[in-house]
Short mmCIF file of C-alpha atoms in Angstrom, two decimals:
data_model
loop_
_atom_site.label_atom_id
_atom_site.label_comp_id
_atom_site.label_asym_id
_atom_site.label_seq_id
_atom_site.Cartn_x
_atom_site.Cartn_y
_atom_site.Cartn_z
CA UNK A 1 3.56 59.95 -19.69
CA UNK A 2 1.60 63.13 -19.14
CA UNK A 3 -0.33 63.36 -15.90
CA UNK A 4 -3.90 64.36 -15.25
CA UNK A 5 -4.53 67.85 -16.57
CA UNK A 6 -7.19 70.11 -15.15
CA UNK A 7 -8.31 73.44 -16.52
CA UNK A 8 -8.73 76.14 -15.49
CA UNK A 9 -6.46 76.09 -12.47
CA UNK A 10 -8.06 79.09 -10.82
CA UNK A 11 -11.34 80.83 -11.34
CA UNK A 12 -13.56 83.33 -9.60
CA UNK A 13 -17.31 83.36 -10.03
CA UNK A 14 -20.21 85.13 -8.38
CA UNK A 15 -23.22 83.56 -6.73
CA UNK A 16 -25.81 82.32 -9.17
CA UNK A 17 -23.38 81.79 -12.03
CA UNK A 18 -22.40 78.42 -13.38
CA UNK A 19 -18.98 76.93 -13.98
CA UNK A 20 -17.53 74.15 -16.11
CA UNK A 21 -14.29 72.43 -15.19
CA UNK A 22 -12.33 70.19 -17.50
CA UNK A 23 -10.16 67.15 -16.91
CA UNK A 24 -7.91 65.23 -19.29
CA UNK A 25 -6.96 61.85 -17.83
CA UNK A 26 -3.74 59.97 -18.28
CA UNK A 27 -3.66 58.28 -21.67
CA UNK A 28 -5.28 54.84 -21.47
CA UNK A 29 -7.22 55.55 -18.29
CA UNK A 30 -10.95 55.12 -18.80
CA UNK A 31 -12.12 55.98 -15.30
CA UNK A 32 -12.36 59.60 -14.21
CA UNK A 33 -13.46 60.64 -10.74
CA UNK A 34 -14.14 64.05 -9.27
CA UNK A 35 -13.62 65.13 -5.68
CA UNK A 36 -14.28 68.33 -3.79
CA UNK A 37 -11.68 69.39 -1.24
CA UNK A 38 -12.48 71.99 1.41
CA UNK A 39 -10.85 72.79 4.75
CA UNK A 40 -14.03 71.94 6.62
CA UNK A 41 -15.26 68.83 4.85
CA UNK A 42 -12.00 67.43 3.52
CA UNK A 43 -12.07 65.30 0.39
CA UNK A 44 -15.54 64.32 -0.73
CA UNK A 45 -16.44 62.16 -3.70
CA UNK A 46 -18.59 63.80 -6.35
CA UNK A 47 -18.93 61.25 -9.12
CA UNK A 48 -17.08 58.75 -11.27
CA UNK A 49 -17.32 58.10 -14.98
CA UNK A 50 -16.20 55.04 -16.85
CA UNK A 51 -16.52 54.69 -20.60
CA UNK A 52 -18.87 57.72 -20.80
CA UNK A 53 -21.22 56.32 -18.14
CA UNK A 54 -21.64 57.61 -14.62
CA UNK A 55 -20.71 54.64 -12.47
CA UNK A 56 -20.97 56.16 -8.99
CA UNK A 57 -22.32 59.36 -7.51
CA UNK A 58 -21.64 61.01 -4.20
CA UNK A 59 -24.03 62.88 -1.97
CA UNK A 60 -24.11 66.25 -3.70
CA UNK A 61 -27.11 68.22 -4.96
CA UNK A 62 -28.24 68.04 -8.55
CA UNK A 63 -26.51 71.35 -9.26
CA UNK A 64 -23.36 69.29 -9.60
CA UNK A 65 -23.19 67.30 -12.80
CA UNK A 66 -20.62 65.79 -15.04
CA UNK A 67 -20.01 63.94 -18.23
CA UNK A 68 -17.32 61.99 -19.98
CA UNK A 69 -16.49 62.04 -23.65
CA UNK A 70 -15.44 59.21 -25.92
CA UNK A 71 -11.77 60.19 -25.52
CA UNK A 72 -12.19 59.81 -21.72
CA UNK A 73 -11.90 63.55 -21.10
CA UNK A 74 -14.39 64.70 -18.51
CA UNK A 75 -16.14 67.87 -17.52
CA UNK A 76 -18.02 68.78 -14.39
CA UNK A 77 -20.53 71.57 -14.15
CA UNK A 78 -21.87 73.42 -11.16
CA UNK A 79 -24.94 75.54 -11.74
CA UNK A 80 -26.40 78.29 -9.58
CA UNK A 81 -23.20 78.69 -7.62
CA UNK A 82 -23.34 79.21 -3.87
CA UNK A 83 -20.68 80.59 -1.56
CA UNK A 84 -20.23 77.11 -0.10
CA UNK A 85 -19.15 75.77 -3.47
CA UNK A 86 -15.80 77.50 -3.07
CA UNK A 87 -13.33 74.64 -3.05
CA UNK A 88 -10.54 72.84 -4.78
CA UNK A 89 -12.04 70.45 -7.31
CA UNK A 90 -9.83 67.48 -8.00
CA UNK A 91 -10.01 65.12 -10.90
CA UNK A 92 -8.46 61.69 -10.77
CA UNK A 93 -8.02 59.06 -13.42
CA UNK A 94 -7.49 55.39 -12.95
CA UNK A 95 -6.61 52.28 -14.87
CA UNK A 96 -7.10 49.83 -12.00
CA UNK A 97 -9.45 49.83 -9.08
CA UNK A 98 -8.64 52.31 -6.36
CA UNK A 99 -5.26 53.53 -7.55
CA UNK A 100 -6.11 57.08 -8.47
CA UNK A 101 -3.84 59.58 -10.17
CA UNK A 102 -4.85 63.10 -9.26
CA UNK A 103 -4.53 66.35 -11.12
CA UNK A 104 -3.48 69.58 -9.44
CA UNK A 105 -7.06 70.74 -9.18
CA UNK A 106 -9.20 73.68 -10.14
CA UNK A 107 -9.57 76.21 -7.36
CA UNK A 108 -13.00 77.83 -7.48
CA UNK A 109 -13.81 80.93 -5.50
CA UNK A 110 -17.42 82.04 -5.35
CA UNK A 111 -18.03 85.65 -4.33
CA UNK B 1 -22.03 54.44 5.17
CA UNK B 2 -18.33 53.80 5.20
CA UNK B 3 -16.17 56.21 7.13
CA UNK B 4 -12.47 56.69 7.67
CA UNK B 5 -11.08 58.40 10.76
CA UNK B 6 -7.71 60.00 11.21
CA UNK B 7 -7.38 61.04 14.79
CA UNK B 8 -4.23 63.12 14.50
CA UNK B 9 -5.05 66.35 12.71
CA UNK B 10 -1.68 68.02 13.19
CA UNK B 11 1.63 66.39 14.01
CA UNK B 12 4.92 68.18 14.56
CA UNK B 13 8.14 66.16 14.67
CA UNK B 14 11.83 66.84 14.55
CA UNK B 15 13.93 65.29 11.83
CA UNK B 16 14.96 61.68 12.52
CA UNK B 17 11.96 61.13 14.82
CA UNK B 18 9.72 58.15 14.18
CA UNK B 19 6.27 58.68 12.74
CA UNK B 20 3.01 56.85 13.23
CA UNK B 21 -0.25 58.26 11.87
CA UNK B 22 -3.46 56.59 12.88
CA UNK B 23 -6.23 55.52 10.52
CA UNK B 24 -9.40 53.60 11.34
CA UNK B 25 -11.93 52.41 8.80
CA UNK B 26 -15.47 51.30 9.38
CA UNK B 27 -16.30 48.64 6.80
CA UNK B 28 -15.95 45.10 8.07
CA UNK B 29 -15.88 43.19 4.81
CA UNK B 30 -13.17 42.96 2.20
CA UNK B 31 -11.22 46.18 2.36
CA UNK B 32 -8.86 47.95 0.06
CA UNK B 33 -6.96 50.69 1.84
CA UNK B 34 -4.66 53.48 0.74
CA UNK B 35 -2.47 56.25 2.01
CA UNK B 36 -2.11 59.32 -0.17
CA UNK B 37 0.19 62.29 0.42
CA UNK B 38 -0.17 65.90 -0.65
CA UNK B 39 3.09 67.86 -0.52
CA UNK B 40 2.78 71.66 -0.35
CA UNK B 41 1.66 72.98 -3.72
CA UNK B 42 1.55 69.54 -5.29
CA UNK B 43 -1.13 67.07 -6.27
CA UNK B 44 -2.23 64.09 -4.25
CA UNK B 45 -0.11 61.04 -4.87
CA UNK B 46 -0.26 57.44 -3.76
CA UNK B 47 2.10 56.39 -0.96
CA UNK B 48 1.00 52.80 -0.58
CA UNK B 49 -1.95 50.46 -0.88
CA UNK B 50 -3.30 47.30 0.71
CA UNK B 51 -5.55 44.93 -1.18
CA UNK B 52 -4.82 41.55 0.41
CA UNK B 53 -1.96 39.34 1.57
CA UNK B 54 0.85 40.51 3.81
CA UNK B 55 -0.68 43.00 6.26
CA UNK B 56 2.57 44.96 6.38
CA UNK B 57 2.70 47.05 3.25
CA UNK B 58 5.72 48.98 2.07
CA UNK B 59 5.38 52.11 0.01
CA UNK B 60 7.51 54.81 -1.47
CA UNK B 61 10.00 56.99 0.38
CA UNK B 62 10.44 54.55 3.25
CA UNK B 63 6.82 54.57 4.40
CA UNK B 64 4.98 51.45 5.50
CA UNK B 65 1.56 50.67 6.88
CA UNK B 66 0.13 47.79 8.87
CA UNK B 67 -3.37 46.45 8.29
CA UNK B 68 -4.88 45.12 11.54
CA UNK B 69 -8.31 43.72 10.77
CA UNK B 70 -9.28 43.16 14.40
CA UNK B 71 -8.69 46.82 15.16
CA UNK B 72 -10.06 48.18 11.87
CA UNK B 73 -6.78 50.07 11.59
CA UNK B 74 -4.29 50.89 8.88
CA UNK B 75 -1.64 53.04 10.51
CA UNK B 76 1.14 54.69 8.55
CA UNK B 77 4.70 54.53 9.85
CA UNK B 78 8.16 55.76 9.02
CA UNK B 79 11.16 55.05 11.26
CA UNK B 80 12.94 58.34 10.63
CA UNK B 81 11.25 61.38 9.09
CA UNK B 82 12.94 64.05 7.00
CA UNK B 83 12.08 67.69 6.51
CA UNK B 84 10.89 66.77 3.00
CA UNK B 85 8.13 64.60 4.53
CA UNK B 86 6.28 67.76 5.54
CA UNK B 87 2.91 67.27 3.88
CA UNK B 88 -0.70 66.33 4.46
CA UNK B 89 -1.43 62.62 4.63
CA UNK B 90 -4.76 61.03 3.79
CA UNK B 91 -5.97 57.56 4.55
CA UNK B 92 -8.65 56.22 2.20
CA UNK B 93 -10.87 53.21 1.82
CA UNK B 94 -12.00 51.90 -1.53
CA UNK B 95 -15.71 51.62 -2.22
CA UNK B 96 -17.48 50.70 -5.45
CA UNK B 97 -15.78 51.43 -8.74
CA UNK B 98 -13.15 54.05 -8.08
CA UNK B 99 -14.92 55.80 -5.28
CA UNK B 100 -12.68 56.39 -2.29
CA UNK B 101 -13.76 57.50 1.16
CA UNK B 102 -11.02 59.69 2.60
CA UNK B 103 -10.18 60.48 6.16
CA UNK B 104 -9.92 64.08 7.25
CA UNK B 105 -6.17 64.21 6.73
CA UNK B 106 -3.18 64.72 9.01
CA UNK B 107 -0.88 67.67 8.53
CA UNK B 108 2.68 66.70 9.33
CA UNK B 109 5.34 69.32 9.92
CA UNK B 110 8.91 68.16 10.27
CA UNK B 111 11.27 70.64 11.88
CA UNK B 112 14.84 70.61 10.55
#
């Protein structure tokens, strides 16, 4: 069974730009969550989608948004990038509560 | 708000030493707790989980954790570590849906 696939794996943007990250969950998983991982703040929850609906949202500004498609694939978007948005963005899919399967992440560098 | 604390940020052990990583959670109701591991260059993966029942939970690769409700703790243990256990370990508490609150992580280095 293929794992969670995230694209792109690495990207570099400049302040003020926007970025879209993509996540393909494990087949059959309808829940997709996004987390931001930084050395200073650790792993922080961004949002979770289930059957195309946002089910939970973390404490991030409105510049961070996401969506889920009918095939469970998900995208997250960050607009008006700031230096502090540099992080590893992790996607996780789940079939059952709490047992998350993580992708390898998309490493975003904002210059 | 729920919070998870991991008090050991860096741990260095020699092979065959015993390991115990501390984790404290804040929520006093029904808890679902997890330990995840991130090996160098790899994705986060589940080590073990506690939902209910036996407070001593066994996971993969010889790891176990004990849920002690009175202490709000869920410490991870392994009787004898190997060099391949070098990784970062995260304790997490389940919230609504599939939202997890993670601790700050503990970096374990095992010297051969």
